[in-house]
Coordinates of C-alpha atoms and ligand atoms in Angstrom, one line a residue:
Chain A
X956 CA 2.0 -17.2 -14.3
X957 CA 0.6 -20.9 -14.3
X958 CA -1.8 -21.9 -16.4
X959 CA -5.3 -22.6 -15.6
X960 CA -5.6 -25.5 -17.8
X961 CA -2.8 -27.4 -19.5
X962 CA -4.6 -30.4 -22.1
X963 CA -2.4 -32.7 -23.9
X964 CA -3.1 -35.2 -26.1
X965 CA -7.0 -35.2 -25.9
X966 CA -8.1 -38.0 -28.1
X967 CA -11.5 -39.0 -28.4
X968 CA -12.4 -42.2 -30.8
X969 CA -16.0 -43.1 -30.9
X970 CA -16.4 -46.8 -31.7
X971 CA -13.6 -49.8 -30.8
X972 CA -10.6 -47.9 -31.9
X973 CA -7.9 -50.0 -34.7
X974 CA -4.4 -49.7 -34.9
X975 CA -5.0 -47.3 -38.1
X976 CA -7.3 -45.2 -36.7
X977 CA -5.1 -42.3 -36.0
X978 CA -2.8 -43.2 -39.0
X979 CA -5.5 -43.0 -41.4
X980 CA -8.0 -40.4 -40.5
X981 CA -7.2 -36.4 -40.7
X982 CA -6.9 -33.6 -42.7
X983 CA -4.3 -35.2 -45.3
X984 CA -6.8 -38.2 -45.4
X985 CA -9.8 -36.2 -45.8
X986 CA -11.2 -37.6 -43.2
X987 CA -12.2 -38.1 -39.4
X988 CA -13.8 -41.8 -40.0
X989 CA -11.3 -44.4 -39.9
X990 CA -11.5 -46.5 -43.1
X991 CA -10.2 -49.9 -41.5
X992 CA -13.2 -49.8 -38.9
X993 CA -15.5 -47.4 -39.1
X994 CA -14.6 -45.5 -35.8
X995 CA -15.0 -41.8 -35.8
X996 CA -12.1 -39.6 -34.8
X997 CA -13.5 -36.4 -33.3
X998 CA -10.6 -35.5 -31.6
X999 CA -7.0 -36.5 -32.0
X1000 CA -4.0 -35.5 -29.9
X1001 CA -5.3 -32.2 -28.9
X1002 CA -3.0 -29.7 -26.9
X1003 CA -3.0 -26.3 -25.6
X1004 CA -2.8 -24.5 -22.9
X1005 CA -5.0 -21.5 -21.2
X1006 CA -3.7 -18.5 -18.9
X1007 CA -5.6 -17.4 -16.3
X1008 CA -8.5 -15.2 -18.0
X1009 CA -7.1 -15.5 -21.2
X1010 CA -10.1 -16.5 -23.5
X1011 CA -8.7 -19.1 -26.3
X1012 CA -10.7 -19.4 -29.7
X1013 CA -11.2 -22.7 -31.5
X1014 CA -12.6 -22.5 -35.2
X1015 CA -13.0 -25.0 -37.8
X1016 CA -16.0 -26.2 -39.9
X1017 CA -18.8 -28.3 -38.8
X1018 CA -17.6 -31.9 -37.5
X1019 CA -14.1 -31.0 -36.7
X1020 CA -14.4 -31.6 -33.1
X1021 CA -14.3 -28.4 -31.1
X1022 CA -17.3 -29.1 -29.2
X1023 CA -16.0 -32.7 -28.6
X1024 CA -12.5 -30.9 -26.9
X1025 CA -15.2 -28.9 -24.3
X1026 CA -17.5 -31.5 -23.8
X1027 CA -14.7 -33.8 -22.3
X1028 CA -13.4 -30.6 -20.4
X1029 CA -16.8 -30.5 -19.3
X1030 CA -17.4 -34.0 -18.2
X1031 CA -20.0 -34.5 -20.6
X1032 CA -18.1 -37.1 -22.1
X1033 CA -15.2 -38.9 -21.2
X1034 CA -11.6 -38.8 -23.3
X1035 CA -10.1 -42.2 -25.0
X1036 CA -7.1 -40.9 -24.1
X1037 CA -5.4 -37.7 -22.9
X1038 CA -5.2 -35.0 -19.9
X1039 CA -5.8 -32.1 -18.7
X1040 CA -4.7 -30.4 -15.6
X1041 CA -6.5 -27.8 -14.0
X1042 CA -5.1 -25.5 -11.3
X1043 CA -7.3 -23.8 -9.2
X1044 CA -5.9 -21.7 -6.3
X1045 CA -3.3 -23.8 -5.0
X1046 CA -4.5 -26.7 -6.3
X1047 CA -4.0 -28.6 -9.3
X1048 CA -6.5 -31.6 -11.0
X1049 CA -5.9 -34.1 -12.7
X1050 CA -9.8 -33.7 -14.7
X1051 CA -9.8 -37.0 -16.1
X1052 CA -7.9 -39.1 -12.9
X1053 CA -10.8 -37.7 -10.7
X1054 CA -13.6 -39.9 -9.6
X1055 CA -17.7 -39.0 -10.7
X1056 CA -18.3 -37.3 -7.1
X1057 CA -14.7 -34.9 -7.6
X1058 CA -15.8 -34.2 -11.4
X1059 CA -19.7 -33.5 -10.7
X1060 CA -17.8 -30.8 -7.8
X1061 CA -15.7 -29.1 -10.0
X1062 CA -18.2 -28.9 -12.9
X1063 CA -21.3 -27.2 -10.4
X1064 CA -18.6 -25.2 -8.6
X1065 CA -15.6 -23.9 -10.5
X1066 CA -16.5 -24.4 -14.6
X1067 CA -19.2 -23.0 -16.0
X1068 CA -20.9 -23.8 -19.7
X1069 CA -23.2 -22.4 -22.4
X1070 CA -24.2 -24.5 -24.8
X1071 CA -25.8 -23.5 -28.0
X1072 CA -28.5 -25.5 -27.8
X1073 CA -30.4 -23.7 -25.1
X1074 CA -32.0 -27.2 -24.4
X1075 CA -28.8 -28.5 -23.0
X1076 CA -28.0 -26.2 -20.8
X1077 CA -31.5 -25.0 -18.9
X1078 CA -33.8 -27.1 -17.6
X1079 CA -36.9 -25.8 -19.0
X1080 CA -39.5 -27.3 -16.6
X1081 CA -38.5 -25.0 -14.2
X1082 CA -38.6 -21.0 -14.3
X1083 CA -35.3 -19.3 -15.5
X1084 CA -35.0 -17.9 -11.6
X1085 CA -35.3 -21.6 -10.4
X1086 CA -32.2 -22.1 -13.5
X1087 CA -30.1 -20.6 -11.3
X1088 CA -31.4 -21.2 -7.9
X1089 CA -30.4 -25.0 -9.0
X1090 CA -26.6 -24.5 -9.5
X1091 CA -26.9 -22.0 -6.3
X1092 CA -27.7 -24.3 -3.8
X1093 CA -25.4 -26.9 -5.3
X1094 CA -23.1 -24.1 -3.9
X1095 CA -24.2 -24.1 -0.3
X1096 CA -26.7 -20.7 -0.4
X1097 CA -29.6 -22.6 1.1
X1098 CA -31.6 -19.4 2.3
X1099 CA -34.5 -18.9 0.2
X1100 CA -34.1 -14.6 0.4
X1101 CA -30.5 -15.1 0.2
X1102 CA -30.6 -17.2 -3.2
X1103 CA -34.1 -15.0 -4.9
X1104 CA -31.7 -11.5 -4.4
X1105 CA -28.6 -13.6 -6.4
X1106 CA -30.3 -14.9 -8.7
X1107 CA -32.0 -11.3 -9.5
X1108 CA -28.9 -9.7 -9.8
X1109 CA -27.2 -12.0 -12.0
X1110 CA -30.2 -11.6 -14.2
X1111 CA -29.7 -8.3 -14.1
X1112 CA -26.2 -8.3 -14.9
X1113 CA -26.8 -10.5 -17.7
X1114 CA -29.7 -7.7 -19.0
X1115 CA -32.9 -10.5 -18.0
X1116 CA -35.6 -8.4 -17.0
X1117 CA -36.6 -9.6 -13.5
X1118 CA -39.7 -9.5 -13.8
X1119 CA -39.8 -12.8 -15.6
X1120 CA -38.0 -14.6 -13.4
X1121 CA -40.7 -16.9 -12.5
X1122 CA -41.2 -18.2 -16.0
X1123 CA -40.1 -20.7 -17.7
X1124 CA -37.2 -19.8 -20.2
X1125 CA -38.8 -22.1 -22.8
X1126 CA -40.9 -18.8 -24.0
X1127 CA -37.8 -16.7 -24.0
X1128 CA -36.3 -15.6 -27.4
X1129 CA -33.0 -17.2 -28.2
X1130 CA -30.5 -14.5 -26.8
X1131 CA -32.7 -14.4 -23.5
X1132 CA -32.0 -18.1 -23.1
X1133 CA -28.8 -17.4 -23.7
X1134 CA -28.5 -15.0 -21.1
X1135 CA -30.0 -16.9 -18.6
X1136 CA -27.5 -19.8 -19.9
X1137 CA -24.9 -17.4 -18.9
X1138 CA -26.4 -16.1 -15.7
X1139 CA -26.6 -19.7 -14.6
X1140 CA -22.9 -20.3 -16.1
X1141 CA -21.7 -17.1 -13.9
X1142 CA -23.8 -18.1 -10.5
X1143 CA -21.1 -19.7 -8.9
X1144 CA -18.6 -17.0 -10.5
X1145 CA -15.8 -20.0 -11.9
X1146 CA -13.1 -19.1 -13.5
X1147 CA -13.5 -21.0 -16.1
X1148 CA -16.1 -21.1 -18.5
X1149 CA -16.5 -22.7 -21.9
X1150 CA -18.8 -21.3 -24.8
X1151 CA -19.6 -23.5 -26.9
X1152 CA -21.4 -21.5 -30.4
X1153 CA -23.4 -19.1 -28.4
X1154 CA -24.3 -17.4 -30.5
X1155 CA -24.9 -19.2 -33.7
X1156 CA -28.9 -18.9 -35.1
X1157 CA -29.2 -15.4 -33.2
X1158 CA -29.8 -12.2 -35.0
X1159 CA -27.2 -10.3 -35.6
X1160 CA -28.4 -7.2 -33.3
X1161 CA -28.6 -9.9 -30.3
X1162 CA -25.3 -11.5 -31.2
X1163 CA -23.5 -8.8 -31.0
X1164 CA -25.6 -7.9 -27.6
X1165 CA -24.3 -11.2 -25.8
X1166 CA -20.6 -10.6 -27.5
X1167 CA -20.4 -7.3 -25.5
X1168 CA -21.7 -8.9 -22.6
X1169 CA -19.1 -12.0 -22.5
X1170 CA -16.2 -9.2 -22.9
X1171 CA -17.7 -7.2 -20.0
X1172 CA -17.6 -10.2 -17.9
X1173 CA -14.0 -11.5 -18.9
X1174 CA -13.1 -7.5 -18.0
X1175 CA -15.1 -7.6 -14.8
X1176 CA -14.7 -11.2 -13.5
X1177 CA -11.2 -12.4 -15.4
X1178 CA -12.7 -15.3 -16.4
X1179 CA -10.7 -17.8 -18.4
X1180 CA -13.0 -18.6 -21.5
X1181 CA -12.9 -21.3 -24.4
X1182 CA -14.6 -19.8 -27.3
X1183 CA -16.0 -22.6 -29.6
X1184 CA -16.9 -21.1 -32.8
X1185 CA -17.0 -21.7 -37.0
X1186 CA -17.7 -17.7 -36.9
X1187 CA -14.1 -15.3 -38.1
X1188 CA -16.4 -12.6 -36.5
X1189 CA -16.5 -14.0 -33.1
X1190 CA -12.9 -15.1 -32.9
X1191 CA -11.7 -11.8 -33.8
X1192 CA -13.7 -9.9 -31.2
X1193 CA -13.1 -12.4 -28.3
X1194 CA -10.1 -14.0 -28.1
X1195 CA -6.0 -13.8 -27.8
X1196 CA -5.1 -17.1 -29.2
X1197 CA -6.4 -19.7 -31.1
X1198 CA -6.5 -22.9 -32.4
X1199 CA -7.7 -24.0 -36.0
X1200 CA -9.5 -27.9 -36.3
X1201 CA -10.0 -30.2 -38.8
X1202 CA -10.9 -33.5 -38.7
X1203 CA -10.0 -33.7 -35.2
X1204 CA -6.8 -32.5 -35.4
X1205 CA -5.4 -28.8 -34.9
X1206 CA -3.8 -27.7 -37.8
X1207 CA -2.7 -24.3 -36.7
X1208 CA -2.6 -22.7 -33.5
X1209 CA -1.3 -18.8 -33.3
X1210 CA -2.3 -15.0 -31.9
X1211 CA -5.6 -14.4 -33.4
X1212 CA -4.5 -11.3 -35.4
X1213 CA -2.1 -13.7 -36.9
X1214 CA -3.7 -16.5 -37.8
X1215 CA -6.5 -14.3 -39.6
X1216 CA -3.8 -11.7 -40.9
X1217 CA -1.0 -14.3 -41.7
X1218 CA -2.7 -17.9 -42.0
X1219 CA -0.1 -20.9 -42.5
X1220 CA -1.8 -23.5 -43.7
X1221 CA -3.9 -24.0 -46.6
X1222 CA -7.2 -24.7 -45.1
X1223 CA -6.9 -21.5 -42.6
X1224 CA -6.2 -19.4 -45.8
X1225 CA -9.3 -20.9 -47.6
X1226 CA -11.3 -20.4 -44.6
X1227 CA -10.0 -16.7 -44.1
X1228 CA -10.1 -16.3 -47.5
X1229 CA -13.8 -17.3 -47.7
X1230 CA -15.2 -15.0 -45.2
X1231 CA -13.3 -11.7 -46.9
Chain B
X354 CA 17.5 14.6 -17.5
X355 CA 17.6 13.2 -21.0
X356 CA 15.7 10.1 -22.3
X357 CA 17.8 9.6 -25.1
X358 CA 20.4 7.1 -25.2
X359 CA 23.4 5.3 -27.2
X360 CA 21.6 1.3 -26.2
X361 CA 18.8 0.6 -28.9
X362 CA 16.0 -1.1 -28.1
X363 CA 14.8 -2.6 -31.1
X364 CA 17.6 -4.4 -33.8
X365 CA 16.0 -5.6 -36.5
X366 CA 18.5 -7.7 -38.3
X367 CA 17.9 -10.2 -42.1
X368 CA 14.3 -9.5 -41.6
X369 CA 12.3 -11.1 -44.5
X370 CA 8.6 -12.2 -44.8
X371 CA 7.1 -14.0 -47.3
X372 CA 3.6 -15.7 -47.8
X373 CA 2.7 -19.2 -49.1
X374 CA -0.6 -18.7 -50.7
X375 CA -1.3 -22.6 -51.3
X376 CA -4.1 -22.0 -53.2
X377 CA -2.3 -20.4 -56.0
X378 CA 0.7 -22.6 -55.4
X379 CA 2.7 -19.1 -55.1
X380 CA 4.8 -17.4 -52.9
X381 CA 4.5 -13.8 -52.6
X382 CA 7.4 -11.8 -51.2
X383 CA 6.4 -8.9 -48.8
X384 CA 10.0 -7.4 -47.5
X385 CA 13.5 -8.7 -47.3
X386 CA 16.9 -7.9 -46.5
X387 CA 15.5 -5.2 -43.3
X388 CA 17.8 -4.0 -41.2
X389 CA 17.3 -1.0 -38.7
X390 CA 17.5 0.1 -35.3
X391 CA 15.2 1.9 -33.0
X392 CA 16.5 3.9 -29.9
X393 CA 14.5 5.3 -26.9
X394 CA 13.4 8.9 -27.7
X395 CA 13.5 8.6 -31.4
X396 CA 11.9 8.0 -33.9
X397 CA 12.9 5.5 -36.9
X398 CA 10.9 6.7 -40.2
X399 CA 10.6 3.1 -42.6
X400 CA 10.1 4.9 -46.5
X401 CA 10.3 3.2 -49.6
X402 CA 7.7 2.4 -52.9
X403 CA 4.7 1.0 -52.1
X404 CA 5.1 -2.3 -52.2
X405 CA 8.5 -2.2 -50.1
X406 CA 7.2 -3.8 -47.3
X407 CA 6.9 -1.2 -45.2
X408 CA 3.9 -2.1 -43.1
X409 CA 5.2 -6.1 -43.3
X410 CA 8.0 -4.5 -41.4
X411 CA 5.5 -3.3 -38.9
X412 CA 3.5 -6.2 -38.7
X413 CA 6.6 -8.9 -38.2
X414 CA 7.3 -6.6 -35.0
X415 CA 3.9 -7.1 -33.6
X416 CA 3.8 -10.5 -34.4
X417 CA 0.5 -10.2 -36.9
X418 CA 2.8 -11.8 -39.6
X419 CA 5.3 -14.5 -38.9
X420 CA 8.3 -13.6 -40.0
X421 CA 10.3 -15.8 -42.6
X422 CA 13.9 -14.9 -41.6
X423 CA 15.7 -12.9 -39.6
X424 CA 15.8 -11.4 -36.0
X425 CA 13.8 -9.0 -34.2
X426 CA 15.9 -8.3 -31.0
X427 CA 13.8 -6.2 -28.9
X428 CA 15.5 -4.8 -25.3
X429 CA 12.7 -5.0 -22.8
X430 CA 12.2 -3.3 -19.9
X431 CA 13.8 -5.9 -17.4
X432 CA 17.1 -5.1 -19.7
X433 CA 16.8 -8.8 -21.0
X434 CA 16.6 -8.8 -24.7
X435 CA 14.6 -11.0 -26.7
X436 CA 13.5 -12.1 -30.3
X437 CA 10.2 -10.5 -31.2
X438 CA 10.8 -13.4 -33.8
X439 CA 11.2 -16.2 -31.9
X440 CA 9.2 -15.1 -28.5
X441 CA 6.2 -17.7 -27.0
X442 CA 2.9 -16.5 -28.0
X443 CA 2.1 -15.3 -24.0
X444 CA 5.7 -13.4 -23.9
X445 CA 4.7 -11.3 -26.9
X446 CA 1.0 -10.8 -25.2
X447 CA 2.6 -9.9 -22.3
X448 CA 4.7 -7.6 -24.2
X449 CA 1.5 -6.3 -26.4
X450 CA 0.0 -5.1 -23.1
X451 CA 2.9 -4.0 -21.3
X452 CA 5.7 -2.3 -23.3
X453 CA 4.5 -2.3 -27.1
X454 CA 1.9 -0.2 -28.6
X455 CA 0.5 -0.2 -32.5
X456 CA -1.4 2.4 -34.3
X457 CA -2.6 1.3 -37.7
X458 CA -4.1 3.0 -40.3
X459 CA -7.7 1.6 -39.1
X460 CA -9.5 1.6 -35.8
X461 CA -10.4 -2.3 -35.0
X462 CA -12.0 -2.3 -31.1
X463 CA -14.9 -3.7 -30.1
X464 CA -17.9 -2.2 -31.6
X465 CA -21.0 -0.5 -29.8
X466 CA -18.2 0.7 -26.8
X467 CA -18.0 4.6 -26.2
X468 CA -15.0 6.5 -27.7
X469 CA -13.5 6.8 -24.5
X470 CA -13.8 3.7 -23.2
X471 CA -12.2 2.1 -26.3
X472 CA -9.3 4.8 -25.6
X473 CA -9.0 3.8 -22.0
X474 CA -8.9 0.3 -22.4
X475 CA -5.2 -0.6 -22.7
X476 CA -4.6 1.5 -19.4
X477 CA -7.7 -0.9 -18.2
X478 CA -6.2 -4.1 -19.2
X479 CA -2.9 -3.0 -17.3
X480 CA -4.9 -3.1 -14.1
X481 CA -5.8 1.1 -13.9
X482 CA -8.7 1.4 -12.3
X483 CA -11.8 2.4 -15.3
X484 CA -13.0 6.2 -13.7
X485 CA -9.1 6.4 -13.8
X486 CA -8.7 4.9 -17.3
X487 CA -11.4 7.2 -19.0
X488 CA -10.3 10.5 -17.4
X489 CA -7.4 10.2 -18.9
X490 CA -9.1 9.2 -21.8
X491 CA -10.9 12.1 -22.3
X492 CA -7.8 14.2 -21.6
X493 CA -6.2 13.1 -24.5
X494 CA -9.3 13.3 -26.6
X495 CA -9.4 16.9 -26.5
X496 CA -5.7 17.4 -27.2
X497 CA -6.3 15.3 -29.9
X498 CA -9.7 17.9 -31.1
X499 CA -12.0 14.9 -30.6
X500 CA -15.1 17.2 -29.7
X501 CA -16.8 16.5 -26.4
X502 CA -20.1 15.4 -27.8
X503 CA -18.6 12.3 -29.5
X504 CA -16.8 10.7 -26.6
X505 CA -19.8 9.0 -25.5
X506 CA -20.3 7.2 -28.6
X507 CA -19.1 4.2 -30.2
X508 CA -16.7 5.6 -33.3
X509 CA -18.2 3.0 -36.0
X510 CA -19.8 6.2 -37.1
X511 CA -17.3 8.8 -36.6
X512 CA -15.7 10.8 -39.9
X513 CA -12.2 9.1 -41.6
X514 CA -10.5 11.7 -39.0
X515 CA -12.0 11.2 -35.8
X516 CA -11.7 7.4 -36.3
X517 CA -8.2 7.8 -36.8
X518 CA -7.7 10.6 -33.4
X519 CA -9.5 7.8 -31.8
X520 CA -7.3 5.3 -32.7
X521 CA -4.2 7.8 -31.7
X522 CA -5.9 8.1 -28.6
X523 CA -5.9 4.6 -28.3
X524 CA -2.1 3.6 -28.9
X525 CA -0.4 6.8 -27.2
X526 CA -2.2 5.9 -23.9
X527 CA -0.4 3.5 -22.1
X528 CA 3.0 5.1 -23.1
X529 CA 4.2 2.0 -24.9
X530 CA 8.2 2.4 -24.8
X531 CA 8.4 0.9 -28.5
X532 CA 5.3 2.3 -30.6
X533 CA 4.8 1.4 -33.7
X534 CA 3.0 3.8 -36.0
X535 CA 1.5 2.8 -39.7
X536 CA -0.1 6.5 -41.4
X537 CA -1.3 7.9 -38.1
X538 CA -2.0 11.1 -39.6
X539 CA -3.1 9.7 -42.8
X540 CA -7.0 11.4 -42.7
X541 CA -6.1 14.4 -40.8
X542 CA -6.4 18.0 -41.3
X543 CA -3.5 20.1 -40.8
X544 CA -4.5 21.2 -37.7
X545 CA -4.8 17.8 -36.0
X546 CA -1.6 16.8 -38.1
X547 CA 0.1 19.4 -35.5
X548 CA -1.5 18.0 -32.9
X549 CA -0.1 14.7 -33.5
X550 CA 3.3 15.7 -33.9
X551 CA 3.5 17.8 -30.9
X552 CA 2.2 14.6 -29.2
X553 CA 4.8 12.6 -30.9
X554 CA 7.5 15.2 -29.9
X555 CA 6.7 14.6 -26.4
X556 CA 6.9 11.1 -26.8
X557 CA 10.2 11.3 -27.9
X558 CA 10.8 13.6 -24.9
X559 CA 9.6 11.2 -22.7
X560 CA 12.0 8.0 -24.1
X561 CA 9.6 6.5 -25.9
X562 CA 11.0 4.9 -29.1
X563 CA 9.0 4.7 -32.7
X564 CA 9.6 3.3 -35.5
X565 CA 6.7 5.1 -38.1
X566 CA 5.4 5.0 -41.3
X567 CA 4.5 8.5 -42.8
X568 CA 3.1 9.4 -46.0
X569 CA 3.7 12.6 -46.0
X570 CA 8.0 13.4 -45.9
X571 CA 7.4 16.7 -44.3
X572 CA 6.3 14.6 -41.0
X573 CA 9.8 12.6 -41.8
X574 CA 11.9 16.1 -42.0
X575 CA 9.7 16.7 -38.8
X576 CA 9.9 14.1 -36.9
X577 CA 12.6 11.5 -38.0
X578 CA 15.9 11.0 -36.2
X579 CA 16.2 8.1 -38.8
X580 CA 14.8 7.2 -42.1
X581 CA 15.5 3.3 -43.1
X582 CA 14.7 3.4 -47.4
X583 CA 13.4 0.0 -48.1
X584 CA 13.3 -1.8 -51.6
X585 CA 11.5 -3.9 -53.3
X586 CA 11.8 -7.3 -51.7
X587 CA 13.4 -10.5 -53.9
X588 CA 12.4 -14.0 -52.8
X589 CA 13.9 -16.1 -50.5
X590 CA 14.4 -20.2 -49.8
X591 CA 12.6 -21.3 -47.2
X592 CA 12.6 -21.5 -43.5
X593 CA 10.9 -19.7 -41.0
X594 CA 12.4 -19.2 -37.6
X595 CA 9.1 -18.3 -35.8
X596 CA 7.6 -21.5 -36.6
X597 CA 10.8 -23.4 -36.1
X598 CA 11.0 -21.9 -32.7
X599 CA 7.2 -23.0 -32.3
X600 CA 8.1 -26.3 -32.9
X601 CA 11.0 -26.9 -30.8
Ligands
ATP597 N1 -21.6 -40.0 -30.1 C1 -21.0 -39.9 -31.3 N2 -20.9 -41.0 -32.0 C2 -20.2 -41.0 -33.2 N3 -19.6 -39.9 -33.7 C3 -19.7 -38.8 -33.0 C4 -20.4 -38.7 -31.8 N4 -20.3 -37.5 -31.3 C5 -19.6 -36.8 -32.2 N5 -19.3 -37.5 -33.2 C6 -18.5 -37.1 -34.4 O1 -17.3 -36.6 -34.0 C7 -16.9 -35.5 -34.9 C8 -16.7 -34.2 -34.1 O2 -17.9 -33.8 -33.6 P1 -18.0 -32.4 -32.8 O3 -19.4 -32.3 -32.3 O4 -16.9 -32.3 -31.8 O5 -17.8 -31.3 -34.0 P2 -17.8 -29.8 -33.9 O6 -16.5 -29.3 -34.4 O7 -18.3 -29.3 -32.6 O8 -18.9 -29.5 -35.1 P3 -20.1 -28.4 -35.2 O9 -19.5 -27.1 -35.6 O10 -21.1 -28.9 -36.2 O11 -20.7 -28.2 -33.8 C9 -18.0 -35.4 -35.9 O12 -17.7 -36.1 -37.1 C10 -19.2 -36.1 -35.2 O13 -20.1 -36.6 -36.2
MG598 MG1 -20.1 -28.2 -32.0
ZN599 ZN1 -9.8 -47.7 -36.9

């Protein structure tokens, strides 16, 4: 089987990149700012690649770029340097060759995202139905019946009550925004969706609520997911394979079970360790 | 017809892990020197000290550990044969769901899902439709003496035993033709114990080949075609074929 999404050498530099910025920033520096000019590294010669509803797992503390790797997957910010292919049917995209029109259709019609920040990710001037109804009608349902009866059932699906459809998801609790996050995500049904910390800040009871609910989905749907995530917890549950970052770079990449149950290098073993 | 035959499917050959613990600057030693074969319809018993390595064994099969040195030559069901050792990461989940199954001492699954849902879902992930998945299930449940009344409900809070039926349940499903099997009757009652190796005789029946763990030797008399003593493991010099082959 192809993969859905091949990404090699992802690099993204934020400030005018030096000549040292790659050679002097990472883990055995200690270190993602470059100390000859300032430049951050947030991401550094990523790779990986994803199967067709596989759902991938990147961990690594705060600041070591796995939200950097999505958001460029995403569109919502463009690579220094890298690529990523994504085959769809038949077809195959190169994501960062592709003009703003090509991106803009792939992002409202075959990826889907939930951010952590509920903020980024719903528009909150607008009732949760009207969420959805948006990224609907980028997708050619343009009857008003047609697009009221999907967007109730994918709140339904994602355990929304209907009934408050009409309001705005600003007064929802955390895991109801991130429902309707993922309701909005699913509208369009891509097969590809990334996560990025869903469900970091939400009580364990609800955490564990939208965990079951992004497993049923991958079961029902066979979404291909990337799980962003500093949580063991998470990892463990969700995904096959996954990568370990630090300072940009990924140190470790293996089956799940193995990188928690045999970690090689020292930083995975301190951060396995640490969560025992 | 008979399942048994002269071609093994698993040759485990050198097999030595050993873990880095950078932390403590140390290297810990879990098995060494392993050598043993597994043939379809029987069953391979690993025994030993604790200590030996006998679950490292295990766990270098599934690919959980890494394994330090050695091969793992594993016969598929295409006839090619492969290094469990040296194998992509997708090969050996495409093997997990397809042709190998483990049963640990411990239930992991996803919490808050029905017993016989978790039971069903390796049949699920191999495309059997769920109604399907979770009749058969339940079938196995109750030759297992999981009573009725629990197969709706997650397992976190089911007794030592009915965790560990569950978790039977679980790996026996699909009919993996290489099962691996770490104390699988370690919390039982004799009844269930009989159970299980009734089960397990039928497996054997039906080809499958197992390579177990058992701490009781009366399941070995019972059960074992082989028994593969392990000692103590010694330390090795480095180099780890798994992550060589990673590299490369
Ligand atoms: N616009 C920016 N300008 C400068 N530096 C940035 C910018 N965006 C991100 N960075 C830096 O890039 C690095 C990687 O950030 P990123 O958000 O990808 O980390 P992360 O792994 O997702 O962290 P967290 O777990 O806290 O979400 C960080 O050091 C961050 O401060
Ligand atoms: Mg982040
Ligand atoms: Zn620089």
């Amino acid at each position: 089987m192809n993969p859905i999404l091949d990404v090699k050498g992802l690099t993204r530099i934020h400030g005018t990149e030096c000549p040292s910025c790659l050679d002097m920033t990472g883990p055995e520096h200690d270190t993602n700012v470059c100390p000859a000019c300032g430049s951050v590294v947030a991401a550094a010669n990523v790779s990986f690649s994803l199967q067709p509803g596989e759902i991938l797992g990147i961990m690594g503390e705060s600041g070591s770029g796995k939200s950097t790797v999505v958001k460029t997957l995403y569109f919502d910010q463009a690579p220094t340097r890298g690529r990523a292919t994504f085959r769809d049917d038949d077809q195959s995209h190169e994501l960062f060759n592709l003009n703003g029109a090509e991106q803009r259709w792939l992002r409202n019609h075959r990826f889907g995202m939930v951010y952590q920040n509920p903020n980024l990710g719903l528009n909150f001037n607008i009732s949760a139905g009207g969420n959805i109804a948006e990224r609907l009608l980028m997708n050619d349902l343009n009857h008003y019946g047609d697009i009221r009866r999907r967007a109730s059932e994918l709140l339904t699906r994602t355990d929304v009550m209907v009934s408050r459809m009409d309001e705005s998801p600003k007064q929802f609790s955390g895991g109801m925004q991130q429902r309707v996050q993922i309701a909005k995500a699913l509208a369009t049904r891509p097969p590809l969706l990334y996560l990025d910390e869903v469900t970091t800040g939400l009580d364990l009871s609800v955490q564990a609520k939208i965990l079951d609910l992004i497993l049923e989905i991958q079961h029902e749907l066979q979404t291909a997911m990337i799980v962003v995530t500093h949580d063991l917890g998470v990892i463990r549950l969700l995904a096959s394979r996954t990568l370990v970052m630090k300072y940009g770079r990924v140190i470790e990449s293996g089956l799940t079970d193995q990188i928690l149950e045999d970690p090689q290098h020292a930083y995975t073993q301190q951060l396995v360790a640490s969560t025992l | 017809m008979t399942a048994i035959s002269d071609t093994p499917i698993l040759e485990v050959q050198g097999l030595a892990k050993q873990f880095s613990l950078h932390a403590q600057n140390e290297i810990v030693p879990s098995c060494s020197d392993v050598n043993m074969l597994a043939f379809p319809g029987q069953l391979a018993a690993l025994t030993g000290p604790t200590g030996a390595g006998k679950s490292s064994v295990l766990k270098c099969i599934y690919r959980t550990y890494l394994p330090s040195q050695g091969s793992i030559h594993f016969r598929q069901a295409d006839g090619e044969v492969v290094d469990l050792a040296r194998i992509s990461e997708q090969d050996m989940l495409q093997l997990r769901r397809s042709e190998l199954g483990f049963v640990t001492q411990f239930l992991h699954c996803v919490p808050r899902r029905p017993a016989d849902e978790v039971v069903a879902e390796p049949l699920i992930l191999r495309g059997i439709a769920l109604a399907d998945a979770v009749a058969q299930a339940r079938e196995l449940l109750r030759r297992l003496n999981v009573p009725e009344r629990l197969w709706r409900l997650p397992p976190a809070t089911f007794s030592g035993g009915e965790k560990q039926r569950v978790n039977l349940a679980r790996g026996l499903i699909a009919r993996p033709r290489l099962l691996l099997l770490d104390e699988p009757t370690a919390s039982l009652d004799k009844a269930t114990t009989g159970q299980v190796i009734d089960l397990l005789r039928e497996f054997k029946q039906a080809g499958v080949a197992m390579v177990a763990i058992f701490h009781d030797p009366e399941l070995v008399t019972a059960l074992a075609d082989a028994e593969y003593r392990l000692a103590p493991p010694r330390s090795l010099t480095q180099s780890t074929p798994a992550l060589e082959a990673m590299q490369s």
